[in-house]
Amino acid sequence: MTFLHRRTVLRAAAGGALAGAAAVGCGRNDGSTGSRAADPSVRATAPPRPPGSPSALPTLPAGLPVQIEHGPRTGTAVALTFHGQGDPRSATGLLGEAERAGARVTVLAVGEWLDAHPEMAHRILDGGHELGNHTMRHLDISAMGEADAYAEITRCADRLRRLTGGIGRWFRPSRAQFATDRVAGLARKAGYEHVLSYDVDSLDFTDPGAEEVRRTVLGAVRPGSVVSLHFGHDGTVAALPAILDGLHRRGLRAVTTTELLTR
């Protein structure tokens, strides 16, 4: 797949699939039980994108689980997935570092972050990366009532739709590695067939330093892995070149989640 075709596909992904502080990451809360905040207008300083053709979006293989932790173990691809919030300059630098290495990533954006930095939606897609939903405010979605949890998903989806023409293919719950059955059902109702989990947690949100982030990722990653990383942490930016180099030395490539599952 050429870069230009990949970018077309990812724009179609944005159009075809119907926060807490940056130092807080998504752990392994699988609980299942908020007041609903007013829905402010989106600061849509970036013009909306055309929806793209759903037919151009690669079809996912049949039989995928509702919650996806990893892709095929027999290939050479891995997916680096980033929780989208924090300093946009840091995020832009990280995306540039990935692009210089020929890597493409998946960003699960927090809706409030998109409100504050709407230009980042374009920056992510224009780099050939993939953009998805990480709830509106990055609260503990597993502990919310049904109406509030659904609003967290749909309000972020609305931001994505206004900025890109669609809601993106992937949803990841906030402050949880796995969605509860209720949250997964609400995500499906909102238009997301699958919940994107991960099998490698970098723990970069704890700010352990670049070397520890590198060691954690490369110590656990294997073909098909989905790696959890975060924007907004200097150690992650500093660690990324070494992570990408380590993957290359093992014959592994960093691709978008859609590419991981459809190649």
Short mmCIF file of C-alpha atoms in Angstrom, two decimals:
data_model
loop_
_atom_site.label_atom_id
_atom_site.label_comp_id
_atom_site.label_asym_id
_atom_site.label_seq_id
_atom_site.Cartn_x
_atom_site.Cartn_y
_atom_site.Cartn_z
CA MET A 1 0.00 0.00 0.00
CA THR A 2 1.48 3.38 -1.04
CA PHE A 3 1.55 6.30 1.37
CA LEU A 4 -0.99 8.27 -0.69
CA HIS A 5 -3.37 5.31 -0.81
CA ARG A 6 -2.85 4.73 2.91
CA ARG A 7 -3.80 8.34 3.62
CA THR A 8 -6.94 8.00 1.47
CA VAL A 9 -7.88 4.85 3.37
CA LEU A 10 -7.39 6.53 6.73
CA ARG A 11 -9.52 9.50 5.72
CA ALA A 12 -12.17 6.99 4.72
CA ALA A 13 -11.77 5.37 8.11
CA ALA A 14 -12.53 8.71 9.72
CA GLY A 15 -15.57 9.15 7.49
CA GLY A 16 -16.88 5.63 7.10
CA ALA A 17 -17.00 4.17 10.62
CA LEU A 18 -19.70 5.61 12.52
CA ALA A 19 -9.46 14.15 30.24
CA GLY A 20 -8.23 13.98 32.81
CA ALA A 21 -4.73 15.37 33.31
CA ALA A 22 -2.06 14.12 30.93
CA ALA A 23 -0.29 12.34 33.76
CA VAL A 24 -3.22 9.96 34.27
CA GLY A 25 -3.12 6.88 32.08
CA CYS A 26 -5.61 4.12 31.36
CA GLY A 27 -5.22 1.26 33.78
CA ARG A 28 -7.01 -2.05 34.13
CA ASN A 29 -10.23 -0.99 35.82
CA ASP A 30 -12.91 -3.47 34.81
CA GLY A 31 -15.58 -2.20 37.21
CA SER A 32 -19.06 -1.46 35.97
CA THR A 33 -20.91 1.05 37.71
CA GLY A 34 -21.03 11.23 37.30
CA SER A 35 -22.77 14.39 36.47
CA ARG A 36 -23.14 15.19 32.85
CA ALA A 37 -21.28 18.32 31.88
CA ALA A 38 -22.73 20.89 29.54
CA ASP A 39 -21.77 20.28 25.93
CA PRO A 40 -19.82 23.35 24.72
CA SER A 41 -19.58 24.25 21.08
CA VAL A 42 -16.61 22.80 19.26
CA ARG A 43 -13.90 25.29 18.43
CA ALA A 44 -13.90 24.11 14.85
CA THR A 45 -11.20 26.41 13.54
CA ALA A 46 -10.18 23.67 11.10
CA PRO A 47 -12.49 23.14 8.11
CA PRO A 48 -14.39 19.84 8.03
CA ARG A 49 -13.07 17.02 5.87
CA PRO A 50 -15.15 15.23 3.28
CA PRO A 51 -16.48 11.94 4.59
CA GLY A 52 -14.62 9.81 2.05
CA SER A 53 -15.94 6.63 0.52
CA PRO A 54 -16.81 3.84 2.95
CA SER A 55 -16.12 1.35 0.17
CA ALA A 56 -12.45 2.43 0.20
CA LEU A 57 -12.05 1.36 3.81
CA PRO A 58 -10.53 -2.13 4.11
CA THR A 59 -13.00 -4.62 5.52
CA LEU A 60 -11.92 -6.15 8.79
CA PRO A 61 -11.64 -9.93 8.86
CA ALA A 62 -14.67 -11.84 10.01
CA GLY A 63 -14.65 -13.25 13.50
CA LEU A 64 -12.69 -10.53 15.27
CA PRO A 65 -13.54 -10.26 18.97
CA VAL A 66 -15.49 -7.27 20.23
CA GLN A 67 -12.41 -6.24 22.25
CA ILE A 68 -9.20 -6.39 20.24
CA GLU A 69 -5.99 -6.86 22.23
CA HIS A 70 -3.62 -7.74 19.40
CA GLY A 71 -3.41 -8.64 15.74
CA PRO A 72 -2.03 -11.67 13.90
CA ARG A 73 1.04 -13.20 15.55
CA THR A 74 2.36 -14.61 12.28
CA GLY A 75 3.18 -11.31 10.56
CA THR A 76 5.78 -8.59 11.03
CA ALA A 77 3.51 -5.70 12.03
CA VAL A 78 2.72 -4.05 15.36
CA ALA A 79 0.42 -1.14 16.21
CA LEU A 80 1.63 1.76 18.33
CA THR A 81 -1.48 3.41 19.76
CA PHE A 82 -1.43 6.78 21.50
CA HIS A 83 -3.88 8.24 23.98
CA GLY A 84 -4.47 11.68 22.46
CA GLN A 85 -4.19 14.52 24.94
CA GLY A 86 -1.48 16.82 26.31
CA ASP A 87 0.85 19.39 24.74
CA PRO A 88 0.16 19.54 20.98
CA ARG A 89 3.80 20.52 20.31
CA SER A 90 4.94 17.31 21.93
CA ALA A 91 2.35 15.35 19.94
CA THR A 92 3.44 16.97 16.69
CA GLY A 93 7.07 16.17 17.42
CA LEU A 94 6.19 12.57 18.18
CA LEU A 95 4.21 12.18 14.97
CA GLY A 96 7.09 13.68 13.00
CA GLU A 97 9.51 11.23 14.59
CA ALA A 98 7.28 8.32 13.60
CA GLU A 99 6.97 9.60 10.03
CA ARG A 100 10.73 10.01 9.63
CA ALA A 101 11.06 6.33 10.45
CA GLY A 102 8.30 5.36 8.00
CA ALA A 103 5.97 4.39 10.87
CA ARG A 104 2.24 5.05 11.13
CA VAL A 105 0.34 5.09 14.41
CA THR A 106 -3.20 5.10 15.79
CA VAL A 107 -4.31 8.02 17.96
CA LEU A 108 -7.31 7.67 20.27
CA ALA A 109 -8.20 11.29 20.95
CA VAL A 110 -9.88 12.79 24.00
CA GLY A 111 -12.76 15.05 22.97
CA GLU A 112 -11.75 17.95 25.20
CA TRP A 113 -8.29 17.83 23.63
CA LEU A 114 -9.87 18.10 20.19
CA ASP A 115 -11.91 21.07 21.39
CA ALA A 116 -8.74 22.81 22.53
CA HIS A 117 -6.60 21.77 19.54
CA PRO A 118 -8.87 21.02 16.56
CA GLU A 119 -5.95 21.34 14.15
CA MET A 120 -4.49 18.12 15.56
CA ALA A 121 -7.21 16.05 13.89
CA HIS A 122 -5.94 17.21 10.51
CA ARG A 123 -2.30 16.81 11.51
CA ILE A 124 -2.85 13.18 12.48
CA LEU A 125 -4.74 12.20 9.34
CA ASP A 126 -2.50 14.16 6.98
CA GLY A 127 0.47 12.22 8.35
CA GLY A 128 -1.12 8.96 7.26
CA HIS A 129 -2.07 8.00 10.80
CA GLU A 130 -5.39 6.78 12.19
CA LEU A 131 -7.72 8.71 14.49
CA GLY A 132 -10.27 7.32 16.94
CA ASN A 133 -12.32 7.98 20.09
CA HIS A 134 -11.00 7.98 23.67
CA THR A 135 -14.10 9.53 25.31
CA MET A 136 -14.91 13.17 25.87
CA ARG A 137 -13.27 13.92 29.22
CA HIS A 138 -11.08 10.90 30.03
CA LEU A 139 -12.99 10.07 33.19
CA ASP A 140 -13.52 6.58 34.65
CA ILE A 141 -16.12 5.45 32.14
CA SER A 142 -16.53 2.04 33.80
CA ALA A 143 -17.86 3.71 36.96
CA MET A 144 -20.45 5.88 35.19
CA GLY A 145 -24.14 5.35 34.78
CA GLU A 146 -25.34 4.33 31.35
CA ALA A 147 -26.47 7.77 30.19
CA ASP A 148 -23.25 9.50 31.25
CA ALA A 149 -21.06 6.77 29.77
CA TYR A 150 -22.90 6.93 26.47
CA ALA A 151 -22.53 10.73 26.42
CA GLU A 152 -18.77 10.38 26.93
CA ILE A 153 -18.59 8.26 23.79
CA THR A 154 -21.00 10.19 21.60
CA ARG A 155 -19.72 13.65 22.51
CA CYS A 156 -16.21 12.68 21.45
CA ALA A 157 -17.64 11.03 18.33
CA ASP A 158 -19.39 14.31 17.55
CA ARG A 159 -16.08 16.18 17.74
CA LEU A 160 -14.49 13.72 15.37
CA ARG A 161 -17.41 13.96 12.96
CA ARG A 162 -17.35 17.76 12.91
CA LEU A 163 -13.60 17.90 12.36
CA THR A 164 -13.11 14.99 9.95
CA GLY A 165 -16.49 14.02 8.53
CA GLY A 166 -16.77 10.77 10.50
CA ILE A 167 -16.29 9.22 13.92
CA GLY A 168 -13.30 7.00 13.16
CA ARG A 169 -13.14 3.22 13.33
CA TRP A 170 -11.79 2.67 16.86
CA PHE A 171 -13.02 3.35 20.38
CA ARG A 172 -10.90 2.90 23.51
CA PRO A 173 -12.41 3.28 27.00
CA SER A 174 -10.88 5.84 29.33
CA ARG A 175 -9.01 4.70 32.44
CA ALA A 176 -9.46 1.04 31.60
CA GLN A 177 -7.60 -1.48 29.50
CA PHE A 178 -10.81 -3.39 28.80
CA ALA A 179 -14.37 -2.13 28.42
CA THR A 180 -17.10 -3.62 30.55
CA ASP A 181 -19.84 -5.40 28.63
CA ARG A 182 -22.06 -2.37 29.19
CA VAL A 183 -19.49 0.10 27.83
CA ALA A 184 -18.75 -2.15 24.85
CA GLY A 185 -22.46 -2.27 24.12
CA LEU A 186 -22.76 1.51 24.34
CA ALA A 187 -19.78 1.90 22.00
CA ARG A 188 -21.46 -0.38 19.50
CA LYS A 189 -24.67 1.66 19.79
CA ALA A 190 -22.60 4.77 19.03
CA GLY A 191 -21.20 3.15 15.88
CA TYR A 192 -18.03 1.38 17.01
CA GLU A 193 -18.05 -2.35 16.27
CA HIS A 194 -14.87 -3.02 18.22
CA VAL A 195 -13.17 -1.79 21.38
CA LEU A 196 -9.43 -1.31 20.88
CA SER A 197 -7.54 -2.67 23.87
CA TYR A 198 -3.82 -3.56 23.95
CA ASP A 199 -1.45 -6.30 25.05
CA VAL A 200 1.59 -4.11 25.81
CA ASP A 201 1.31 -1.31 28.38
CA SER A 202 4.30 1.03 28.19
CA LEU A 203 3.39 2.65 31.54
CA ASP A 204 4.80 5.85 30.05
CA PHE A 205 2.13 7.92 31.83
CA THR A 206 3.99 7.23 35.09
CA ASP A 207 6.96 9.18 33.65
CA PRO A 208 9.62 6.56 34.41
CA GLY A 209 12.08 8.05 31.90
CA ALA A 210 12.81 7.32 28.26
CA GLU A 211 15.05 4.32 28.87
CA GLU A 212 12.47 2.58 31.04
CA VAL A 213 9.74 3.22 28.47
CA ARG A 214 11.97 1.75 25.76
CA ARG A 215 12.83 -1.26 27.90
CA THR A 216 9.20 -1.93 28.83
CA VAL A 217 7.94 -1.79 25.26
CA LEU A 218 10.73 -3.78 23.63
CA GLY A 219 10.71 -6.31 26.45
CA ALA A 220 7.06 -7.20 25.82
CA VAL A 221 6.32 -6.48 22.16
CA ARG A 222 5.98 -9.27 19.63
CA PRO A 223 4.38 -9.69 16.21
CA GLY A 224 0.80 -8.47 16.25
CA SER A 225 1.14 -6.49 19.47
CA VAL A 226 -0.96 -3.40 20.17
CA VAL A 227 1.11 -1.05 22.34
CA SER A 228 -0.41 1.57 24.65
CA LEU A 229 1.48 4.89 24.69
CA HIS A 230 0.55 8.49 25.51
CA PHE A 231 0.97 11.96 24.08
CA GLY A 232 2.01 14.64 26.54
CA HIS A 233 5.02 12.90 28.13
CA ASP A 234 8.58 13.92 27.30
CA GLY A 235 9.93 10.46 28.07
CA THR A 236 7.70 8.97 25.40
CA VAL A 237 8.94 11.41 22.78
CA ALA A 238 12.54 10.69 23.74
CA ALA A 239 11.97 6.93 23.75
CA LEU A 240 10.22 6.63 20.40
CA PRO A 241 13.30 6.64 18.11
CA ALA A 242 14.88 3.84 20.13
CA ILE A 243 11.59 1.90 20.15
CA LEU A 244 11.26 2.20 16.39
CA ASP A 245 14.90 1.22 15.91
CA GLY A 246 14.41 -1.79 18.18
CA LEU A 247 11.37 -2.88 16.20
CA HIS A 248 13.30 -2.51 12.95
CA ARG A 249 16.15 -4.64 14.24
CA ARG A 250 13.65 -7.41 14.94
CA GLY A 251 12.11 -7.13 11.50
CA LEU A 252 8.92 -5.54 12.86
CA ARG A 253 7.06 -2.56 11.41
CA ALA A 254 4.81 -0.02 13.12
CA VAL A 255 1.52 0.34 11.21
CA THR A 256 -1.98 1.61 11.92
CA THR A 257 -4.37 -0.74 13.69
CA THR A 258 -6.46 -1.13 10.55
CA GLU A 259 -3.35 -2.15 8.61
CA LEU A 260 -2.33 -4.55 11.38
CA LEU A 261 -5.66 -6.37 11.11
CA THR A 262 -6.17 -6.29 7.33
CA ARG A 263 -2.75 -7.04 5.81
#
